[in-house]
Amino acid sequence: MKYTLTSMLLICLSLLNSDLLAQNSCQEEVVYKTSSVGNGKESLPFALMFFIKSDTLRIANNEASAKASENVPYLILAKTCKWNTSFTEGEAFYKLLLRDKDEVKYPTLSIEIKEKKGRIVLQYQNSEPKVFEMVL
């Protein structure tokens, strides 16, 4: 009886854990398109694309300029994600590192999609956040 109860407990824990991992996993490669940028109160039309890979983020107005040598990538230092299984609703938070000339910066990037509306917030230390409205 003890063996059966232990086996059942392990099976339940593994099923629960696999479901939680599916909800907390980050996509390995994704592209988000935006239509505007602002401060959360006001915005201007300005289309950009956010190219996120497992360890880098590039921001550009098209795929060719994202891959260009002058487009310096942000390195992803840490990430936390909570998505539904189809990645259509949820949120992600990234801690980034950017080497800009001789200066090192540590911005954060958050992504939130709810009820078919999405936004991306890029925040540098001691500066106003840049809020991008997503095209879904």
Coordinates of N, CA and C in Angstrom, one line a residue:
M1 N 0.8 -1.2 0.0 CA 0.0 0.0 0.0 C 0.9 1.3 0.0
K2 N 1.9 1.2 0.7 CA 2.8 2.4 0.8 C 3.5 2.7 -0.5
Y3 N 3.9 1.7 -1.3 CA 4.5 1.8 -2.6 C 3.4 2.5 -3.5
T4 N 2.2 2.0 -3.5 CA 1.2 2.5 -4.4 C 0.9 4.0 -4.1
L5 N 0.8 4.3 -2.8 CA 0.5 5.7 -2.4 C 1.6 6.6 -2.8
T6 N 2.9 6.2 -2.7 CA 4.0 6.9 -3.1 C 4.1 7.1 -4.6
S7 N 3.8 6.1 -5.3 CA 3.8 6.2 -6.8 C 2.7 7.1 -7.2
M8 N 1.5 7.1 -6.6 CA 0.4 8.0 -7.0 C 0.8 9.4 -6.7
L9 N 1.4 9.6 -5.5 CA 1.9 11.0 -5.1 C 2.9 11.5 -6.1
L10 N 3.8 10.7 -6.5 CA 4.9 11.1 -7.5 C 4.2 11.5 -8.8
I11 N 3.3 10.7 -9.3 CA 2.6 10.9 -10.5 C 1.8 12.2 -10.5
C12 N 1.1 12.5 -9.4 CA 0.4 13.7 -9.2 C 1.3 14.9 -9.2
L13 N 2.4 14.8 -8.5 CA 3.4 15.9 -8.4 C 4.0 16.2 -9.8
S14 N 4.3 15.1 -10.5 CA 4.9 15.4 -11.8 C 3.9 16.0 -12.8
L15 N 2.6 15.6 -12.8 CA 1.6 16.2 -13.6 C 1.4 17.7 -13.2
L16 N 1.3 18.0 -12.0 CA 1.2 19.3 -11.5 C 2.4 20.2 -11.9
N17 N 3.6 19.6 -11.7 CA 4.8 20.4 -12.1 C 4.9 20.6 -13.6
S18 N 4.5 19.6 -14.4 CA 4.6 19.8 -15.9 C 3.6 20.9 -16.3
D19 N 2.4 21.0 -15.7 CA 1.4 22.0 -16.0 C 1.9 23.4 -15.6
L20 N 2.6 23.5 -14.5 CA 3.1 24.8 -14.0 C 4.2 25.2 -14.9
L21 N 5.1 24.3 -15.3 CA 6.2 24.6 -16.3 C 5.6 25.1 -17.6
A22 N 4.5 24.6 -18.1 CA 4.0 25.0 -19.3 C 3.5 26.5 -19.2
Q23 N 2.9 26.8 -18.0 CA 2.4 28.1 -17.8 C 3.5 29.1 -17.5
N24 N 4.7 28.7 -17.0 CA 5.7 29.6 -16.7 C 6.8 29.7 -17.7
S25 N 6.7 28.9 -18.8 CA 7.8 28.9 -19.7 C 7.8 30.1 -20.7
C26 N 9.0 30.5 -21.0 CA 9.2 31.6 -22.0 C 9.4 31.0 -23.4
Q27 N 8.9 31.7 -24.4 CA 9.1 31.3 -25.7 C 10.6 31.4 -26.1
E28 N 11.1 30.5 -26.8 CA 12.5 30.5 -27.2 C 12.8 31.6 -28.2
E29 N 11.9 31.8 -29.2 CA 12.0 32.7 -30.2 C 10.7 33.3 -30.6
V30 N 10.6 34.6 -30.5 CA 9.3 35.3 -30.8 C 9.6 36.7 -31.3
V31 N 8.6 37.2 -32.2 CA 8.7 38.5 -32.7 C 7.4 39.2 -32.3
Y32 N 7.5 40.4 -31.7 CA 6.4 41.2 -31.4 C 6.5 42.5 -32.2
K33 N 5.3 42.9 -32.8 CA 5.2 44.1 -33.6 C 4.5 45.2 -32.8
T34 N 4.9 46.4 -32.8 CA 4.3 47.5 -32.1 C 3.8 48.6 -33.1
S35 N 2.9 49.4 -32.7 CA 2.3 50.4 -33.5 C 2.6 51.8 -33.0
S36 N 2.9 51.9 -31.7 CA 3.1 53.3 -31.1 C 4.1 53.2 -30.0
V37 N 4.6 54.3 -29.6 CA 5.5 54.4 -28.4 C 5.1 55.7 -27.6
G38 N 5.1 55.6 -26.3 CA 4.8 56.7 -25.5 C 5.2 56.5 -24.1
N39 N 4.6 57.2 -23.1 CA 5.0 57.1 -21.7 C 3.9 56.5 -20.9
G40 N 2.9 55.9 -21.5 CA 1.8 55.3 -20.8 C 0.6 56.2 -20.7
K41 N 0.8 57.5 -21.0 CA -0.3 58.5 -21.0 C -0.6 59.0 -22.4
E42 N 0.5 59.3 -23.1 CA 0.5 59.8 -24.4 C 1.3 58.9 -25.3
S43 N 1.0 58.9 -26.6 CA 1.8 58.1 -27.5 C 1.8 58.7 -28.9
L44 N 2.8 58.2 -29.6 CA 3.0 58.6 -31.0 C 3.0 57.4 -31.9
P45 N 2.5 57.5 -33.1 CA 2.6 56.3 -34.0 C 4.1 56.1 -34.4
F46 N 4.6 54.9 -34.1 CA 6.0 54.5 -34.4 C 6.1 53.0 -34.3
A47 N 6.1 52.4 -35.5 CA 6.2 51.0 -35.6 C 7.6 50.4 -35.4
L48 N 7.7 49.4 -34.5 CA 8.9 48.7 -34.3 C 8.7 47.2 -34.1
M49 N 9.7 46.5 -34.2 CA 9.6 45.0 -34.0 C 10.6 44.6 -32.9
F50 N 10.2 43.7 -32.0 CA 11.0 43.2 -30.9 C 11.3 41.8 -31.2
F51 N 12.6 41.5 -31.5 CA 13.0 40.1 -31.8 C 13.6 39.5 -30.6
I52 N 12.9 38.5 -30.0 CA 13.4 37.9 -28.8 C 13.9 36.5 -29.1
K53 N 15.1 36.2 -28.8 CA 15.6 34.8 -28.9 C 15.9 34.4 -27.4
S54 N 16.4 33.2 -27.3 CA 16.6 32.6 -25.9 C 17.5 33.5 -25.1
D55 N 18.5 34.2 -25.7 CA 19.5 34.9 -24.9 C 19.7 36.4 -25.3
T56 N 19.0 36.8 -26.4 CA 19.1 38.2 -26.8 C 17.8 38.8 -27.2
L57 N 17.8 40.1 -27.2 CA 16.7 41.0 -27.7 C 17.3 42.0 -28.7
R58 N 16.6 42.1 -29.8 CA 17.0 43.2 -30.8 C 15.7 44.0 -31.1
I59 N 15.8 45.3 -31.2 CA 14.7 46.1 -31.5 C 15.1 46.8 -32.8
A60 N 14.2 46.8 -33.8 CA 14.4 47.4 -35.1 C 13.1 47.6 -35.8
N61 N 13.1 48.4 -36.9 CA 11.9 48.6 -37.7 C 11.6 47.5 -38.7
N62 N 12.6 46.6 -39.0 CA 12.3 45.5 -39.8 C 13.4 44.4 -39.6
E63 N 13.2 43.3 -40.1 CA 14.1 42.1 -39.9 C 15.5 42.4 -40.4
A64 N 15.6 43.0 -41.5 CA 17.0 43.3 -42.1 C 17.8 44.2 -41.2
S65 N 17.2 45.3 -40.7 CA 17.9 46.1 -39.8 C 18.2 45.5 -38.4
A66 N 17.4 44.6 -38.0 CA 17.6 43.8 -36.7 C 18.9 43.0 -36.8
K67 N 19.1 42.4 -38.0 CA 20.3 41.6 -38.2 C 21.5 42.3 -38.6
A68 N 21.4 43.6 -38.9 CA 22.5 44.4 -39.3 C 23.6 44.5 -38.2
S69 N 24.8 44.6 -38.6 CA 25.9 44.6 -37.6 C 25.9 45.8 -36.6
E70 N 25.3 46.9 -37.0 CA 25.3 48.1 -36.1 C 24.1 48.0 -35.1
N71 N 23.3 47.0 -35.2 CA 22.2 46.8 -34.3 C 22.7 45.9 -33.1
V72 N 23.1 46.6 -32.1 CA 23.7 45.9 -30.9 C 22.6 45.2 -30.1
P73 N 22.7 44.0 -29.8 CA 21.6 43.3 -29.1 C 21.7 43.5 -27.6
Y74 N 20.6 43.5 -27.0 CA 20.5 43.4 -25.5 C 20.7 42.0 -25.2
L75 N 21.5 41.7 -24.1 CA 21.7 40.4 -23.6 C 20.6 40.1 -22.5
I76 N 20.0 39.0 -22.6 CA 19.0 38.6 -21.6 C 19.7 38.0 -20.4
L77 N 19.7 38.6 -19.2 CA 20.4 38.1 -18.1 C 19.4 37.2 -17.3
A78 N 18.2 37.5 -17.2 CA 17.2 36.7 -16.5 C 15.8 36.9 -17.1
K79 N 14.9 35.9 -17.0 CA 13.6 36.1 -17.5 C 12.6 35.3 -16.7
T80 N 11.4 35.8 -16.6 CA 10.3 35.2 -15.9 C 9.1 35.3 -16.7
C81 N 8.4 34.2 -17.0 CA 7.2 34.2 -17.9 C 6.1 33.5 -17.3
K82 N 4.9 34.0 -17.5 CA 3.6 33.3 -17.1 C 2.7 33.4 -18.2
W83 N 2.6 32.4 -19.1 CA 1.8 32.4 -20.3 C 0.8 31.3 -20.2
N84 N -0.3 31.5 -20.9 CA -1.2 30.3 -21.1 C -0.5 29.4 -22.2
T85 N -1.1 28.2 -22.4 CA -0.4 27.2 -23.2 C -0.3 27.7 -24.7
S86 N -1.1 28.6 -25.2 CA -1.0 29.0 -26.5 C -0.3 30.4 -26.7
F87 N 0.3 30.9 -25.6 CA 1.1 32.1 -25.5 C 0.2 33.3 -26.0
T88 N -1.1 33.3 -25.9 CA -1.9 34.4 -26.3 C -2.3 35.3 -25.2
E89 N -2.1 34.9 -24.0 CA -2.3 35.8 -22.8 C -1.3 35.5 -21.7
G90 N -0.8 36.5 -21.1 CA 0.1 36.3 -20.0 C 1.1 37.5 -19.9
E91 N 2.2 37.2 -19.3 CA 3.2 38.3 -19.1 C 4.6 37.7 -19.1
A92 N 5.6 38.5 -19.4 CA 7.0 38.1 -19.4 C 7.8 39.3 -18.8
F93 N 8.8 39.0 -18.1 CA 9.7 40.1 -17.6 C 11.1 39.7 -17.8
Y94 N 11.9 40.6 -18.4 CA 13.3 40.3 -18.8 C 14.2 41.4 -18.1
K95 N 15.3 40.9 -17.5 CA 16.4 41.7 -17.0 C 17.4 41.7 -18.1
L96 N 17.8 42.9 -18.6 CA 18.7 43.0 -19.8 C 20.0 43.6 -19.4
L97 N 21.0 43.5 -20.4 CA 22.3 44.1 -20.3 C 22.5 44.7 -21.7
L98 N 22.9 46.0 -21.7 CA 23.3 46.6 -23.0 C 24.6 47.3 -22.9
R99 N 25.5 46.9 -23.8 CA 26.8 47.6 -23.8 C 26.7 48.7 -24.9
D100 N 26.7 49.9 -24.5 CA 26.5 51.1 -25.4 C 27.8 51.9 -25.4
K101 N 28.6 51.7 -26.4 CA 30.0 52.3 -26.4 C 30.8 51.8 -25.2
D102 N 31.1 52.7 -24.3 CA 31.9 52.3 -23.1 C 31.0 52.2 -21.9
E103 N 29.7 52.3 -22.0 CA 28.8 52.3 -20.9 C 28.0 51.0 -20.9
V104 N 27.8 50.5 -19.7 CA 26.9 49.3 -19.5 C 25.6 49.7 -18.9
K105 N 24.5 49.3 -19.4 CA 23.2 49.7 -18.9 C 22.4 48.4 -18.6
Y106 N 21.5 48.4 -17.6 CA 20.7 47.3 -17.2 C 19.2 47.6 -17.2
P107 N 18.7 47.7 -18.4 CA 17.2 48.0 -18.5 C 16.4 46.8 -18.2
T108 N 15.1 47.0 -18.1 CA 14.2 45.8 -18.0 C 13.1 46.0 -19.1
L109 N 12.6 44.8 -19.4 CA 11.6 44.8 -20.5 C 10.4 43.9 -19.9
S110 N 9.2 44.4 -20.0 CA 8.1 43.6 -19.6 C 7.1 43.6 -20.7
I111 N 6.4 42.5 -20.9 CA 5.4 42.2 -21.9 C 4.2 41.8 -21.3
E112 N 3.0 42.3 -21.7 CA 1.8 41.9 -21.1 C 0.7 41.8 -22.2
I113 N 0.1 40.7 -22.3 CA -1.0 40.5 -23.3 C -2.2 40.0 -22.5
K114 N -3.3 40.8 -22.6 CA -4.6 40.4 -21.9 C -5.7 40.9 -22.8
E115 N -6.7 40.0 -23.0 CA -7.9 40.3 -23.7 C -7.6 40.9 -25.1
K116 N -6.7 40.3 -25.8 CA -6.3 40.7 -27.2 C -5.7 42.1 -27.3
K117 N -5.2 42.6 -26.2 CA -4.4 43.9 -26.2 C -3.1 43.6 -25.5
G118 N -2.1 44.2 -26.1 CA -0.7 43.9 -25.6 C 0.1 45.2 -25.5
R119 N 1.1 45.2 -24.6 CA 2.0 46.3 -24.5 C 3.3 45.8 -24.0
I120 N 4.4 46.5 -24.4 CA 5.7 46.3 -24.0 C 6.3 47.5 -23.3
V121 N 6.9 47.3 -22.2 CA 7.5 48.5 -21.5 C 9.0 48.3 -21.3
L122 N 9.7 49.2 -21.8 CA 11.2 49.2 -21.7 C 11.6 50.3 -20.7
Q123 N 12.3 49.9 -19.7 CA 12.6 50.8 -18.6 C 14.1 50.8 -18.3
Y124 N 14.7 52.0 -18.5 CA 16.1 52.2 -18.1 C 16.1 52.7 -16.7
Q125 N 17.2 52.5 -15.9 CA 17.3 53.1 -14.6 C 17.2 54.6 -14.7
N126 N 16.5 55.2 -13.7 CA 16.4 56.6 -13.6 C 15.8 57.3 -14.8
S127 N 14.9 56.7 -15.5 CA 14.3 57.3 -16.7 C 12.8 56.9 -16.8
E128 N 12.1 57.7 -17.5 CA 10.7 57.4 -17.7 C 10.5 56.1 -18.6
P129 N 9.6 55.3 -18.3 CA 9.4 54.1 -19.1 C 8.9 54.4 -20.6
K130 N 9.4 53.6 -21.5 CA 8.9 53.7 -22.9 C 7.8 52.6 -23.1
V131 N 6.6 53.0 -23.4 CA 5.5 52.1 -23.5 C 5.2 51.9 -25.0
F132 N 5.2 50.7 -25.4 CA 4.9 50.3 -26.8 C 3.6 49.6 -26.9
E133 N 2.7 50.0 -27.7 CA 1.4 49.3 -27.9 C 1.6 48.3 -29.0
M134 N 1.2 47.0 -28.7 CA 1.4 45.9 -29.6 C 0.3 45.8 -30.7
V135 N 0.7 45.2 -31.8 CA -0.2 44.9 -32.9 C -0.4 43.4 -32.8
L136 N -1.6 42.9 -32.5 CA -1.9 41.5 -32.3 C -2.8 41.0 -33.4

